[in-house]
PDB file of C-alpha atoms in Angstrom:
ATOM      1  CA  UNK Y   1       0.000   0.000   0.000  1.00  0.00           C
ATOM      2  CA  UNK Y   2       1.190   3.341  -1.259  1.00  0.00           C
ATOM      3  CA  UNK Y   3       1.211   6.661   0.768  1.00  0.00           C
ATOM      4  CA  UNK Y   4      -0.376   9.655  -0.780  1.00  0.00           C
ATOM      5  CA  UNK Y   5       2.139  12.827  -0.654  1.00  0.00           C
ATOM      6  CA  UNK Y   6       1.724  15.113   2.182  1.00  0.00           C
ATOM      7  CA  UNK Y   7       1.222  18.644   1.636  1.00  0.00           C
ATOM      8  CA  UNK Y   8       4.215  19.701   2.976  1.00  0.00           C
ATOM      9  CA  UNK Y   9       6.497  17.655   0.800  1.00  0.00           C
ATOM     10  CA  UNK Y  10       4.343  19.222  -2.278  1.00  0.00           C
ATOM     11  CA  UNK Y  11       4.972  22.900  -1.254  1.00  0.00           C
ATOM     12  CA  UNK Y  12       8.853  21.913  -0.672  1.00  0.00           C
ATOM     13  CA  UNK Y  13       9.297  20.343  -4.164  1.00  0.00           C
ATOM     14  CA  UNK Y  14       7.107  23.339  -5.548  1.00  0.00           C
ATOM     15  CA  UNK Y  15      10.012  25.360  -4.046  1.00  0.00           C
ATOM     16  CA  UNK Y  16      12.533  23.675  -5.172  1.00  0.00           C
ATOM     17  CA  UNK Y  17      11.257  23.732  -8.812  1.00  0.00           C
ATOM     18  CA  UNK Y  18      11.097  27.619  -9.108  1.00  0.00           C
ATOM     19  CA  UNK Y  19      14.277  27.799  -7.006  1.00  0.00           C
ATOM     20  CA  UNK Y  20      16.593  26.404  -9.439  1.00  0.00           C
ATOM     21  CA  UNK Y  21      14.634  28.547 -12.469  1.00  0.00           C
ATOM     22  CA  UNK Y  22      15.070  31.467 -10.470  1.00  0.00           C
ATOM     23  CA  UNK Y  23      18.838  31.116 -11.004  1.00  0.00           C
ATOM     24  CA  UNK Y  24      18.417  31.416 -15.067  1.00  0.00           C
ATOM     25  CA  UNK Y  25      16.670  34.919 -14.757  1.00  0.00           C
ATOM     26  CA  UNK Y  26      16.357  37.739 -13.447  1.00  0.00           C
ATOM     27  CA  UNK Y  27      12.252  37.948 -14.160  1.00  0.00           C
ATOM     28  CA  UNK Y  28       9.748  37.541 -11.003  1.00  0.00           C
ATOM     29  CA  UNK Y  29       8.212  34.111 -11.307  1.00  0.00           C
ATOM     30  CA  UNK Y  30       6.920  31.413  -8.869  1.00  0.00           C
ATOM     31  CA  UNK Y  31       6.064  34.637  -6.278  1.00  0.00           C
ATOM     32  CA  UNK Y  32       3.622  32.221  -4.489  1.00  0.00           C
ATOM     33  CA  UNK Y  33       0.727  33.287  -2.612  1.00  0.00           C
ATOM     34  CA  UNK Y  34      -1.364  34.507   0.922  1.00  0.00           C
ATOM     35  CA  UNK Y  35      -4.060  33.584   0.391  1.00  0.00           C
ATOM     36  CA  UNK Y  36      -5.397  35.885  -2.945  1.00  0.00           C
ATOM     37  CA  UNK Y  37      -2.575  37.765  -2.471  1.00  0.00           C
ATOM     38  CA  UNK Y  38       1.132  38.278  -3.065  1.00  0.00           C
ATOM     39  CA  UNK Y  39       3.359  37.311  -0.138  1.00  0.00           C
ATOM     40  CA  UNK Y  40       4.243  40.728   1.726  1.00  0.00           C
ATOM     41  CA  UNK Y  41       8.161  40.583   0.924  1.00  0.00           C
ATOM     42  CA  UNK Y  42       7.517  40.012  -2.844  1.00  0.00           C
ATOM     43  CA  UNK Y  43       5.015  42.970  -2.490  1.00  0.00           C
ATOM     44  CA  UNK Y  44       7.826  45.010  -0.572  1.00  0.00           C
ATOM     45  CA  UNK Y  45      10.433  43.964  -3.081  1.00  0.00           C
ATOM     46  CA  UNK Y  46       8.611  45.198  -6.138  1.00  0.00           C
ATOM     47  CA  UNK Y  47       8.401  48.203  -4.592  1.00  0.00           C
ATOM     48  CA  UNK Y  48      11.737  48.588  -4.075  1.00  0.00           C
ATOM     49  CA  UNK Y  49      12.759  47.807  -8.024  1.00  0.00           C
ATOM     50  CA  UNK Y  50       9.736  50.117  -8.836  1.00  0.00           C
ATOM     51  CA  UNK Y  51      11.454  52.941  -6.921  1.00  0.00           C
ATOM     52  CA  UNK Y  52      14.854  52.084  -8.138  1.00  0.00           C
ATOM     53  CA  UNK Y  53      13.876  52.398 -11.443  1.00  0.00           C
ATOM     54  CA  UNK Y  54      12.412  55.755 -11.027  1.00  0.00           C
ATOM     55  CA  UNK Y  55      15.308  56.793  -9.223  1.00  0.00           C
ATOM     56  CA  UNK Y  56      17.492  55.871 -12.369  1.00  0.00           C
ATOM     57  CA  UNK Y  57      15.531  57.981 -14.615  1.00  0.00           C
ATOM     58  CA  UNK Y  58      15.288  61.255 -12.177  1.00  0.00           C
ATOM     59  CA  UNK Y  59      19.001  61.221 -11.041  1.00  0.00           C
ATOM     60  CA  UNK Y  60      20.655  63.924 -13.051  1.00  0.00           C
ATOM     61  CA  UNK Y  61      24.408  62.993 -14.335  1.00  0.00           C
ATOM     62  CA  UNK Y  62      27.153  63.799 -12.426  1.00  0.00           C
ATOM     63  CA  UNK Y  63      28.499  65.094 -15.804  1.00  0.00           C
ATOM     64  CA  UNK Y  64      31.503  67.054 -13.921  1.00  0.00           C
ATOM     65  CA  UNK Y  65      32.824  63.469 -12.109  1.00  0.00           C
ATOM     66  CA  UNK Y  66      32.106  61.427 -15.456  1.00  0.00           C
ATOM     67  CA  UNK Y  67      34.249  64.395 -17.665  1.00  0.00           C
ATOM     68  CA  UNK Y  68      36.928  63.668 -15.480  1.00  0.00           C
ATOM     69  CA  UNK Y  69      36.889  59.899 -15.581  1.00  0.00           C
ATOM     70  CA  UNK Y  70      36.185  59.798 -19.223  1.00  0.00           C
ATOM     71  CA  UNK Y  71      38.913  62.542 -20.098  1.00  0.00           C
ATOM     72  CA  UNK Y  72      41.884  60.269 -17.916  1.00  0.00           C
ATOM     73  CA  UNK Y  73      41.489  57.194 -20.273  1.00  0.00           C
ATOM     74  CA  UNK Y  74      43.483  59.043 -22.690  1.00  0.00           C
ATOM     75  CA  UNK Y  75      41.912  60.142 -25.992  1.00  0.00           C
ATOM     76  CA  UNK Y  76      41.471  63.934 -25.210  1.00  0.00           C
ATOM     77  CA  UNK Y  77      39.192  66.060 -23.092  1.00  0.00           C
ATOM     78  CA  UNK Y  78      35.752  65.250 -23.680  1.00  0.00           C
ATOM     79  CA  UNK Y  79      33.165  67.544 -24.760  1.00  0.00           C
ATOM     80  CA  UNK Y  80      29.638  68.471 -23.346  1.00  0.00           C
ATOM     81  CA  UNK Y  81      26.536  69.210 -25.166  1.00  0.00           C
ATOM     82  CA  UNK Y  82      22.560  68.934 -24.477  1.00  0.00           C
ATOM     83  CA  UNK Y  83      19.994  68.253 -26.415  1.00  0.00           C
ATOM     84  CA  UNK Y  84      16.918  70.909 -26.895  1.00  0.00           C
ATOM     85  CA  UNK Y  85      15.021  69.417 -24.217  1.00  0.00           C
ATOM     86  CA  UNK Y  86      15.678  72.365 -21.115  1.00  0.00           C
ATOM     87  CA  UNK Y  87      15.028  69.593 -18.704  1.00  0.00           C
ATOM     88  CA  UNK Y  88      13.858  66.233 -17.259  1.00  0.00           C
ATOM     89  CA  UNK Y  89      10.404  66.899 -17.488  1.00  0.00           C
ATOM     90  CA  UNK Y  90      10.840  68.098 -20.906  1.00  0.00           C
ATOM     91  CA  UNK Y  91      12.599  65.368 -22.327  1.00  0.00           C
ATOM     92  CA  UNK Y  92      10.336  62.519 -20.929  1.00  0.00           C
ATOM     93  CA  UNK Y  93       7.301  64.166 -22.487  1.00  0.00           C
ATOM     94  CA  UNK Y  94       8.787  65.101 -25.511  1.00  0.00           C
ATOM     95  CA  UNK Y  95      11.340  63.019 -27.359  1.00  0.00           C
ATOM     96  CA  UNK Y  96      11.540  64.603 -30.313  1.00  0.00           C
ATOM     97  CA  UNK Y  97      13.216  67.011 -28.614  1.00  0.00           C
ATOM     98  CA  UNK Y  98      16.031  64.921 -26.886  1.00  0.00           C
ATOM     99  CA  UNK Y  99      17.261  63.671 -30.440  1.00  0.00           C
ATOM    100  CA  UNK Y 100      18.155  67.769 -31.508  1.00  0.00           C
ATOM    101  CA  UNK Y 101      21.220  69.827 -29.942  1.00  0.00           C
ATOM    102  CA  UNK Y 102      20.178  72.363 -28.280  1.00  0.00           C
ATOM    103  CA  UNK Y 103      19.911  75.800 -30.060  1.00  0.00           C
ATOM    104  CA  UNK Y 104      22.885  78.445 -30.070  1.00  0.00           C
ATOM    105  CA  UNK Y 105      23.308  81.860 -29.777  1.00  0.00           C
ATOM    106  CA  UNK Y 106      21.739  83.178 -33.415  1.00  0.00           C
ATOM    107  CA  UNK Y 107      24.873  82.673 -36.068  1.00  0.00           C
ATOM    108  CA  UNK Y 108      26.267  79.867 -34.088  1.00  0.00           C
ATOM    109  CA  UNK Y 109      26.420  76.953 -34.614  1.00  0.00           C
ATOM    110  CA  UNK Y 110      24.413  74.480 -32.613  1.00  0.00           C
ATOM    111  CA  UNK Y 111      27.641  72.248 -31.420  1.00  0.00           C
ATOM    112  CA  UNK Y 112      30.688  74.427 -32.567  1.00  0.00           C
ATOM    113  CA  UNK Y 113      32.260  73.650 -29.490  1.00  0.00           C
ATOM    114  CA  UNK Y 114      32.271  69.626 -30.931  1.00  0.00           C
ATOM    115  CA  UNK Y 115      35.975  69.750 -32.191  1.00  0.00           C
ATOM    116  CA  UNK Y 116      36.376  68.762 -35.833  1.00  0.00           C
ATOM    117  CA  UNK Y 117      38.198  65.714 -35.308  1.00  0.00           C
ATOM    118  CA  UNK Y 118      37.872  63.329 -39.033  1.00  0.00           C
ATOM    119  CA  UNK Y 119      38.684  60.150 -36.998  1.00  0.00           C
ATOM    120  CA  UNK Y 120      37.725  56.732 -37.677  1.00  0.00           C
ATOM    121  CA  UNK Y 121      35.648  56.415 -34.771  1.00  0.00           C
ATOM    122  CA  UNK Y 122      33.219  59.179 -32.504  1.00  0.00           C
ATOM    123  CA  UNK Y 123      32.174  58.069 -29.009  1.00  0.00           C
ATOM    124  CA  UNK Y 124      29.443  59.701 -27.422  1.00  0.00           C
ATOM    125  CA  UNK Y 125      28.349  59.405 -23.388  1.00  0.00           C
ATOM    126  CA  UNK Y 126      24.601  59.543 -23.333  1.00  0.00           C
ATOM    127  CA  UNK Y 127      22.170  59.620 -20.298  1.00  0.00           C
ATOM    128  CA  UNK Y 128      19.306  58.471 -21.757  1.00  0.00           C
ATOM    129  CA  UNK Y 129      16.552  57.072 -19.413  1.00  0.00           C
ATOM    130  CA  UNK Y 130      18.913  55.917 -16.864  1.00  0.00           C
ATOM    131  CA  UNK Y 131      22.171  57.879 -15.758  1.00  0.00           C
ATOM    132  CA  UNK Y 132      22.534  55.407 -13.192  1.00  0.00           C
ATOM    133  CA  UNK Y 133      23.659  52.952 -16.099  1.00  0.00           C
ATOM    134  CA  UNK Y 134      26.192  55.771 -17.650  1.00  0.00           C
ATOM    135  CA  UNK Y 135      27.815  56.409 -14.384  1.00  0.00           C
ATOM    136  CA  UNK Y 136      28.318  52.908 -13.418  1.00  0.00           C
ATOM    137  CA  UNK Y 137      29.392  51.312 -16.394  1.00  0.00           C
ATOM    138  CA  UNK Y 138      30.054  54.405 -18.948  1.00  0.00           C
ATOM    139  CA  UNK Y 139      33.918  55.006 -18.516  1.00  0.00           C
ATOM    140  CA  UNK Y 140      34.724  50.776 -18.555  1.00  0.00           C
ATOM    141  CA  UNK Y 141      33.093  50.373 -21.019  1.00  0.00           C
ATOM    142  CA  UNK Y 142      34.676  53.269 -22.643  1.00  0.00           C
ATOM    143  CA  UNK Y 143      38.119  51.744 -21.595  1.00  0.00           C
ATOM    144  CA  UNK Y 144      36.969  48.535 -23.137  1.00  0.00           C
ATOM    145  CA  UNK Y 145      36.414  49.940 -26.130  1.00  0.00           C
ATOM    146  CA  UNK Y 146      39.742  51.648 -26.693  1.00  0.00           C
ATOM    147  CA  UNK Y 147      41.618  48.627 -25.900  1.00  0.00           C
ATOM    148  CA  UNK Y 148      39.473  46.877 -28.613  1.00  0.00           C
ATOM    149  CA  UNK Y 149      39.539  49.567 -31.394  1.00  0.00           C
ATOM    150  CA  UNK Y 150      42.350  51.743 -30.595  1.00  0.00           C
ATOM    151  CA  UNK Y 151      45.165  49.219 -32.399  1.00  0.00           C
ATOM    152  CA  UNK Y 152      43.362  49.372 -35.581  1.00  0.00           C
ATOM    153  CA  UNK Y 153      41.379  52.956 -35.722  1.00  0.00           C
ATOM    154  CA  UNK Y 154      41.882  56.023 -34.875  1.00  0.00           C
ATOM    155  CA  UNK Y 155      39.254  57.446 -32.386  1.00  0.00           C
ATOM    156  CA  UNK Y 156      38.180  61.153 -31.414  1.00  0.00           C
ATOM    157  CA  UNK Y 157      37.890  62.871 -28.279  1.00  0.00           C
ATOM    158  CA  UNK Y 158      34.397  61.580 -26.236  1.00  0.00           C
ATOM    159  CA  UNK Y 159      31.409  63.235 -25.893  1.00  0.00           C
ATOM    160  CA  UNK Y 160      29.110  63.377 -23.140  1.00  0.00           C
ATOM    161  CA  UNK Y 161      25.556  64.068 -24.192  1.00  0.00           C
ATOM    162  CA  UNK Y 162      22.836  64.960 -21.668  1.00  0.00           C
ATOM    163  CA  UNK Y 163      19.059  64.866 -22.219  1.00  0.00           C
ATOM    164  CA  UNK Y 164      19.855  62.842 -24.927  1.00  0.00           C
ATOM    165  CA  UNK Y 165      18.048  60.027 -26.780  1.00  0.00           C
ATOM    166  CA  UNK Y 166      19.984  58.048 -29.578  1.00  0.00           C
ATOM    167  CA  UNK Y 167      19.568  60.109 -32.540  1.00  0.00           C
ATOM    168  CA  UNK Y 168      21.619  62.999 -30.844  1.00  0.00           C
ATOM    169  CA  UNK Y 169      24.132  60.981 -32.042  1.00  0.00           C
ATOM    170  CA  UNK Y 170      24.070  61.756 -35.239  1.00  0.00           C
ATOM    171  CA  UNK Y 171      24.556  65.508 -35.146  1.00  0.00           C
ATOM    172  CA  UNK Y 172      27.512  65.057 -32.703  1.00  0.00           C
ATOM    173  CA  UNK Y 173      29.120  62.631 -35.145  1.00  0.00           C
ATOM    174  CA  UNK Y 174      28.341  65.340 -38.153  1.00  0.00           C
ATOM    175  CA  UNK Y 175      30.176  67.885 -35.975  1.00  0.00           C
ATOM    176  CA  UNK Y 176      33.102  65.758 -35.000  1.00  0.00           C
ATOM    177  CA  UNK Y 177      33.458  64.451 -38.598  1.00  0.00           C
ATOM    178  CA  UNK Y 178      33.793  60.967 -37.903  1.00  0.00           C
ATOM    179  CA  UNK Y 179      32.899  58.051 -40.326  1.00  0.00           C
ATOM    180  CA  UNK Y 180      30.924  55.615 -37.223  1.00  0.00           C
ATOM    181  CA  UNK Y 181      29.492  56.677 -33.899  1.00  0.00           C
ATOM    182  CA  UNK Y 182      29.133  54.654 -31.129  1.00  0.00           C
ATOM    183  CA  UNK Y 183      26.740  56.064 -28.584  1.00  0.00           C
ATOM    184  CA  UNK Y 184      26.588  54.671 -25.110  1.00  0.00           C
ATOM    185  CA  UNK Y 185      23.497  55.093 -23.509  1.00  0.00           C
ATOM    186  CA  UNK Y 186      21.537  54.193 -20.042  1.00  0.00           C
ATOM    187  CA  UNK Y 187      18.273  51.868 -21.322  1.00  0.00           C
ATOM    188  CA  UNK Y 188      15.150  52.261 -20.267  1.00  0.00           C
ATOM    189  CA  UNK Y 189      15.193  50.466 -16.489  1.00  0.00           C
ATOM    190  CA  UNK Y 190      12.533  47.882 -15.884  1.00  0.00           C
ATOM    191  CA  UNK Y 191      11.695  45.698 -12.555  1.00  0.00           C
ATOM    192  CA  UNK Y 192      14.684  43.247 -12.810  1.00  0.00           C
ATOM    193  CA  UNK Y 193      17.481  45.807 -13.662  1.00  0.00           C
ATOM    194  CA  UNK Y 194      17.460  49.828 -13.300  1.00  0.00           C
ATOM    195  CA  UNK Y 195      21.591  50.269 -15.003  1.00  0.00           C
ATOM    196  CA  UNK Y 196      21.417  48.653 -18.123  1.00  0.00           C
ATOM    197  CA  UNK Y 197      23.784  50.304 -20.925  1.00  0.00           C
ATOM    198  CA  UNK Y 198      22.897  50.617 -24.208  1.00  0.00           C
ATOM    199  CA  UNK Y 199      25.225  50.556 -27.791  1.00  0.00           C
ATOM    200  CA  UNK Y 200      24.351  52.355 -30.544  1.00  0.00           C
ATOM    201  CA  UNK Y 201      26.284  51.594 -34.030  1.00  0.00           C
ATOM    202  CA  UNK Y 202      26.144  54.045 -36.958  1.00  0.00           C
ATOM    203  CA  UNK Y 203      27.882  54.060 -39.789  1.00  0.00           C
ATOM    204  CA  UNK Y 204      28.379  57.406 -42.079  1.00  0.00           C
ATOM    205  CA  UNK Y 205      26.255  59.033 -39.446  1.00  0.00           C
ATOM    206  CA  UNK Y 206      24.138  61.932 -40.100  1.00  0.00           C
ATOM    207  CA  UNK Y 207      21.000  63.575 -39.325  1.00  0.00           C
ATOM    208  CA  UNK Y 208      17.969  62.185 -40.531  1.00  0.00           C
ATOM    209  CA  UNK Y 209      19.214  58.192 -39.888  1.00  0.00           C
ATOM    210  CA  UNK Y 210      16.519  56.045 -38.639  1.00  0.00           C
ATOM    211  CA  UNK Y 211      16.661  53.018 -36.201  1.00  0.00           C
ATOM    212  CA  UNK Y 212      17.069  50.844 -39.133  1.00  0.00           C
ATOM    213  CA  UNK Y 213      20.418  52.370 -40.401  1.00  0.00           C
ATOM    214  CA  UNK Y 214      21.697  51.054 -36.460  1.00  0.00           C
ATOM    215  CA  UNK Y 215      22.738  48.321 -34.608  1.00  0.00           C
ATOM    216  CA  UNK Y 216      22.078  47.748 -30.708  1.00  0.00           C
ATOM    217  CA  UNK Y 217      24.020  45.942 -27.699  1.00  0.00           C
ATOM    218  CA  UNK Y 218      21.851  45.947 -24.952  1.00  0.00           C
ATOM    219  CA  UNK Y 219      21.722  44.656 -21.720  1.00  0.00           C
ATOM    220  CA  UNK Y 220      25.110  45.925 -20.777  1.00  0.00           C
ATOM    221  CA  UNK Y 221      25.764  45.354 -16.835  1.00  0.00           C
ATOM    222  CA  UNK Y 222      28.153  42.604 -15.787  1.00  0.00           C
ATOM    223  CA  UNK Y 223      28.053  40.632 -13.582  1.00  0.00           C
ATOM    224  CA  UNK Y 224      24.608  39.429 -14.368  1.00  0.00           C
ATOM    225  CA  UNK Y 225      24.245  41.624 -17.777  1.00  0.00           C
ATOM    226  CA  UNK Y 226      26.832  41.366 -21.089  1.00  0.00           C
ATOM    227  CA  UNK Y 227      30.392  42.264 -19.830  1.00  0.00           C
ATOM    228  CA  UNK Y 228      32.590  45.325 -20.611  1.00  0.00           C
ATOM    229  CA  UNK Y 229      35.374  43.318 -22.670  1.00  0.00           C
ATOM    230  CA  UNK Y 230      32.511  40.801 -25.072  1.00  0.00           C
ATOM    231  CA  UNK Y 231      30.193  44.095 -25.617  1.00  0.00           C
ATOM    232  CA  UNK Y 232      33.435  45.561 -26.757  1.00  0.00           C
ATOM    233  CA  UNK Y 233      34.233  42.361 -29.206  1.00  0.00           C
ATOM    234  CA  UNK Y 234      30.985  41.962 -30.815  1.00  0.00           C
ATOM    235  CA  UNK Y 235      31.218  46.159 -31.227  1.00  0.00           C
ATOM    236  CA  UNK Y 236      34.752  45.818 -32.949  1.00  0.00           C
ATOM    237  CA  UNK Y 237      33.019  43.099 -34.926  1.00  0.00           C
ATOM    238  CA  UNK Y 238      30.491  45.216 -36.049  1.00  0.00           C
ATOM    239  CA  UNK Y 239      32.892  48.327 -37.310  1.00  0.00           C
ATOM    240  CA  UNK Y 240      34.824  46.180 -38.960  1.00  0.00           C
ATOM    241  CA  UNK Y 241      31.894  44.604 -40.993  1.00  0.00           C
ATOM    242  CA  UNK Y 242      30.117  47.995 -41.818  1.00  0.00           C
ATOM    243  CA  UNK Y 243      33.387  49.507 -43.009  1.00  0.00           C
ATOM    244  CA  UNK Y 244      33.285  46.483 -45.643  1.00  0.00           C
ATOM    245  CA  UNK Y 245      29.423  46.846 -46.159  1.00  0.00           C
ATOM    246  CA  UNK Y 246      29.644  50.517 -46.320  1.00  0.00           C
ATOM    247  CA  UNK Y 247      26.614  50.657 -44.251  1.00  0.00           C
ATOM    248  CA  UNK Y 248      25.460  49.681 -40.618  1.00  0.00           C
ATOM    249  CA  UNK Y 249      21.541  48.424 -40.255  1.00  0.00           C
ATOM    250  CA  UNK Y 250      19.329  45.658 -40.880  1.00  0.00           C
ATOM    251  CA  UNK Y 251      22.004  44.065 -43.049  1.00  0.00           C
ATOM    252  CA  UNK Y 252      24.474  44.312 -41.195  1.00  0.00           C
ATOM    253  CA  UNK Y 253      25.588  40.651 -38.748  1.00  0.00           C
ATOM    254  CA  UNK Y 254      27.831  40.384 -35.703  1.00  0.00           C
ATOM    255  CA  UNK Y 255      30.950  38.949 -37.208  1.00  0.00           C
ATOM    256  CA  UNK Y 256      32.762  38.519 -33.524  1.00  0.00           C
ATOM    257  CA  UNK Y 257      32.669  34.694 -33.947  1.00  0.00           C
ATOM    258  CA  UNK Y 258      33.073  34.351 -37.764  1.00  0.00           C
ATOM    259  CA  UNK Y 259      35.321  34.933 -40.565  1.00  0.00           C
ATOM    260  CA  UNK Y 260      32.419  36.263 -43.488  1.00  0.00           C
ATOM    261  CA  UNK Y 261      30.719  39.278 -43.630  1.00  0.00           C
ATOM    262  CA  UNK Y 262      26.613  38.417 -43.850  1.00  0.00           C
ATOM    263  CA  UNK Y 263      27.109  35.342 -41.514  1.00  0.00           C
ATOM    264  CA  UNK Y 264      26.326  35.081 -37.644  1.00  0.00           C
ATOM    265  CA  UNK Y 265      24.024  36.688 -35.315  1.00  0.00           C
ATOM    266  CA  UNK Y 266      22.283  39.588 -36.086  1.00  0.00           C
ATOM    267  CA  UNK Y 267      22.147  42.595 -33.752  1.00  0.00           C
ATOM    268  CA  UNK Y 268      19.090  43.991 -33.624  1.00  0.00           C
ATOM    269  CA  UNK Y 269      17.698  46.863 -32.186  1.00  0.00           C
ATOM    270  CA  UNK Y 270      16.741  46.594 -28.311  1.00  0.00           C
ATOM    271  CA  UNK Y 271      15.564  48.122 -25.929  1.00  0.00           C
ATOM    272  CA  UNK Y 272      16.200  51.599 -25.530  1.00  0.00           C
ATOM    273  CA  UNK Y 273      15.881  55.514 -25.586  1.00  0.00           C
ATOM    274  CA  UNK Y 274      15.626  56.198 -29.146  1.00  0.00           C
TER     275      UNK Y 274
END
């Protein structure tokens, strides 16, 4: 004669299922229950990510501190600029405007202050919807990159962008008269992660490209997200196949882990401020 199961032993190996596929993600699942209702801790800890993640939108950039640590990796002082948006507010409700440098002086130039560099490669520091993400992982990821792209192109002074959604990008790059910008950028935080970095790709940048004439790494925030020194790979991967293509987009694949253009994994536009 067989013994049915207690109920104890069911709620234990119920645990231990969700347990071990809590380790493969970072999502909320298997929360359980109180009766009809979540247990109070998970209650209390989606608070908490809900507040983090507003927290990593409001928090301005510390744009002095990241100037400095940006400007000590060696590949000039970095320059400053804003988009038209005049503030948070601003740029959350309108996104047009975060994509346009802000207007100059009449007869100015809107980013004459961008020095006119003609190198291979423009990098540009954007906030985006979470300067929590820039400040943490910004400048090593920046340091990644040079060590990945410096032996083999020459790259321009950074830029730190503020109020800034993607397209920004592609005036700076115009002004610093390079042939592909990389632009660096905090995501858009959700529940599971509030300083996620963004890469944007664009090859022969200029105002007026569209999400399809890009390519995205997302999800940048080791340990749990993509590291500094593999984001950097699959980027140099990337130049290197849009210099051949002559384009960046839709047709262009992550060559990081093979030897022909048009093969691999394609990178395709995540999540993001655009």
């Amino acid at each position: 004669m067989t013994s049915e199961p207690s109920i104890g032993s069911d709620h234990a190996a119920e645990q231990r299922f969700w347990q071990e596929l809590r380790h493969t993600t970072q999502a909320r699942i298997g929360l359980g229950r109180t009766g009809d209702a979540l247990p109070t801790q998970r209650v209390l800890e989606f608070r908490a990510a809900h507040a983090a993640a507003r927290d990593a939108v409001h928090t301005p950039l510390r744009v002095d501190e990241l100037i400095e640590q940006v400007t000590g990796l060696g590949l000039g002082a970095a320059a400053q600029v804003s988009s038209r948006a005049r503030d948070r507010a601003e740029y959350l409700r309108r996104p047009d405007l975060g994509r346009l440098p802000a207007e100059s002086p009449v007869g100015e130039h809107a980013l004459s202050h961008v020095p006119h560099s003609g190198a291979e490669i423009g990098i540009v520091l954007a906030d985006g919807l979470s300067p929590r993400a820039l400040t943490e992982h910004g400048p090593a990821m920046v340091a990644a990159l040079i060590e990945e792209l410096a032996p083999r192109y020459s790259i321009a002074a950074p830029v730190i962008a503020t109020q800034a959604r993607v397209a920004l990008g592609d005036h700076i790059a115009e002004a610093m008269g390079v042939a592909t910008v990389v632009v660096l950028i905090g995501e858009r935080p959700g529940l599971s992660v509030a300083d996620s970095l963004g890469i944007y790709l664009t090859h022969l940048p200029r105002p007026g490209r569209t999400d399809a004439d890009r390519n995205c790494l997302s999800n940048i925030h080791p340990p749990e997200g993509l590291g500094y020194a593999q984001a950097a790979k699959v980027l140099a991967g990337l130049v290197s196949g849009a210099r051949v293509l002559g384009r960046s987009g839709v047709d262009l694949k992550d060559t990081s882990r093979t030897d022909a253009v048009g093969e691999g994994e394609i990178i395709s536009i995540g999540p993001g401020p655009r």
